[in-house]
Amino acid sequence: MGVYVLGIAGASGAPYARRVLEQMLVGGHEVKLVISDAGRKVIDVEEGLVLTGNTETDTPSILEWSQSTSSVGSLQMYHHKDVAAPIASGSFPIDGMAVVPCSGGTLGRIAHGVSNGLLERAADVCLKERRRLVLVPREMPLSLIHLRNMTAVTEAGAIVLPASPGFYHGPTQIDDLIDMVAGRILSILGINSSLMKPWTGPEESSHSGRELL
Ligand SMILES: Cc1cc2nc3c(=O)[nH]c(=O)nc-3n(C[C@H](O)[C@H](O)[C@H](O)COP(=O)(O)O)c2cc1C
């Protein structure tokens, strides 16, 4: 089983993070979780989950939130100012990292190597160690600064996966849209999940008679 870092920054899209975390843990993986202050704020606004920043007391809340209490994987939370955490060093082996969602601010700091917190530092480590790093920005519209920062992180080896679910798989509820984005993040990290079925052509779609492409 793998060891993955999951960063949650302060962009809209906390449900994506919830689903990715749940699937990592259900899949038996070790998850190292870092949440920025703004990430905690967004989780409160979008999911009604209040986290204090005390990782010991927040861990059971996070497990309950992600519905992972019966998981076989393990969760370790770190405070975003804990720059002495193992994941701040390239000598600590991990299999990959995702920032879900990734705010414009965190994207900019990663793009410019401004590692003033653990989340950015762990991402910086992934880039320098040539490990897989998936960034999931959520913003609209995009400024030239956002676009340039996305180019910079891509040139440095990261994968930018915008939180923009497609509609060709016939979603009928919000969870279907969440799963499509979460499923792509997991698959790029090399984690198996049943969240997203691969596209096999319009004839396999549930929308018989409807033009999809
Ligand atoms: C409810 C809420 C939603 C937000 N949505 C976004 C967003 O979708 N994208 C974004 O880049 N910033 C968004 N922000 C602003 C960021 O949280 C803010 O820029 C923050 O400083 C980012 O900090 P961080 O990068 O340390 O997480 C949102 C803030 C709040 C409170």
mmCIF file of C-alpha atoms and ligand atoms in Angstrom, residues 8-12 36-39 41-42 45-46 102-107 109 120 138-139 146, ligand 1:
data_model
loop_
_atom_site.group_PDB
_atom_site.id
_atom_site.type_symbol
_atom_site.label_atom_id
_atom_site.label_comp_id
_atom_site.label_asym_id
_atom_site.label_seq_id
_atom_site.Cartn_x
_atom_site.Cartn_y
_atom_site.Cartn_z
ATOM 1 C CA ILE A 8 -6.349 20.875 1.511
ATOM 2 C CA ALA A 9 -6.062 24.583 0.686
ATOM 3 C CA GLY A 10 -8.698 27.298 0.866
ATOM 4 C CA ALA A 11 -10.387 26.999 -2.527
ATOM 5 C CA SER A 12 -13.982 25.922 -2.910
ATOM 6 C CA SER A 36 -4.272 25.405 5.558
ATOM 7 C CA ASP A 37 -6.127 27.901 7.785
ATOM 8 C CA ALA A 38 -8.237 28.941 4.800
ATOM 9 C CA GLY A 39 -8.820 25.263 3.988
ATOM 10 C CA LYS A 41 -12.523 27.859 6.870
ATOM 11 C CA VAL A 42 -13.834 26.476 3.564
ATOM 12 C CA VAL A 45 -18.511 26.855 5.179
ATOM 13 C CA GLU A 46 -19.065 24.031 2.683
ATOM 14 C CA CYS A 102 -5.744 24.146 -4.461
ATOM 15 C CA SER A 103 -6.309 27.866 -3.936
ATOM 16 C CA GLY A 104 -4.794 30.465 -6.259
ATOM 17 C CA GLY A 105 -2.623 31.524 -3.333
ATOM 18 C CA THR A 106 -1.231 28.041 -2.684
ATOM 19 C CA LEU A 107 -0.764 27.498 -6.427
ATOM 20 C CA ARG A 109 3.396 29.845 -3.623
ATOM 21 C CA GLU A 120 3.781 24.257 0.192
ATOM 22 C CA ARG A 138 -10.781 25.833 -8.526
ATOM 23 C CA GLU A 139 -11.200 29.339 -9.749
ATOM 24 C CA HIS A 146 -3.155 31.907 -12.423
HETATM 25 C C1 LIG B 1 -15.817 30.092 1.256
HETATM 26 C C2 LIG B 1 -14.553 30.449 0.533
HETATM 27 C C3 LIG B 1 -14.378 30.017 -0.754
HETATM 28 C C4 LIG B 1 -13.219 30.331 -1.457
HETATM 29 N N1 LIG B 1 -13.068 29.865 -2.723
HETATM 30 C C5 LIG B 1 -11.902 30.042 -3.364
HETATM 31 C C6 LIG B 1 -11.679 29.412 -4.628
HETATM 32 O O1 LIG B 1 -12.537 28.709 -5.167
HETATM 33 N N2 LIG B 1 -10.460 29.569 -5.209
HETATM 34 C C7 LIG B 1 -9.446 30.293 -4.608
HETATM 35 O O2 LIG B 1 -8.348 30.350 -5.185
HETATM 36 N N3 LIG B 1 -9.644 30.927 -3.431
HETATM 37 C C8 LIG B 1 -10.834 30.821 -2.794
HETATM 38 N N4 LIG B 1 -11.042 31.413 -1.566
HETATM 39 C C9 LIG B 1 -10.016 32.346 -1.060
HETATM 40 C C10 LIG B 1 -8.853 31.645 -0.355
HETATM 41 O O3 LIG B 1 -9.335 30.884 0.726
HETATM 42 C C11 LIG B 1 -7.851 32.703 0.114
HETATM 43 O O4 LIG B 1 -7.192 33.285 -0.985
HETATM 44 C C12 LIG B 1 -6.845 32.135 1.086
HETATM 45 O O5 LIG B 1 -5.922 33.148 1.464
HETATM 46 C C13 LIG B 1 -6.075 30.964 0.516
HETATM 47 O O6 LIG B 1 -5.203 30.495 1.508
HETATM 48 P P1 LIG B 1 -4.397 29.146 1.352
HETATM 49 O O7 LIG B 1 -3.784 29.200 -0.016
HETATM 50 O O8 LIG B 1 -3.364 29.232 2.436
HETATM 51 O O9 LIG B 1 -5.303 28.012 1.545
HETATM 52 C C14 LIG B 1 -12.207 31.119 -0.846
HETATM 53 C C15 LIG B 1 -12.388 31.545 0.476
HETATM 54 C C16 LIG B 1 -13.545 31.204 1.148
HETATM 55 C C17 LIG B 1 -13.705 31.661 2.579
#
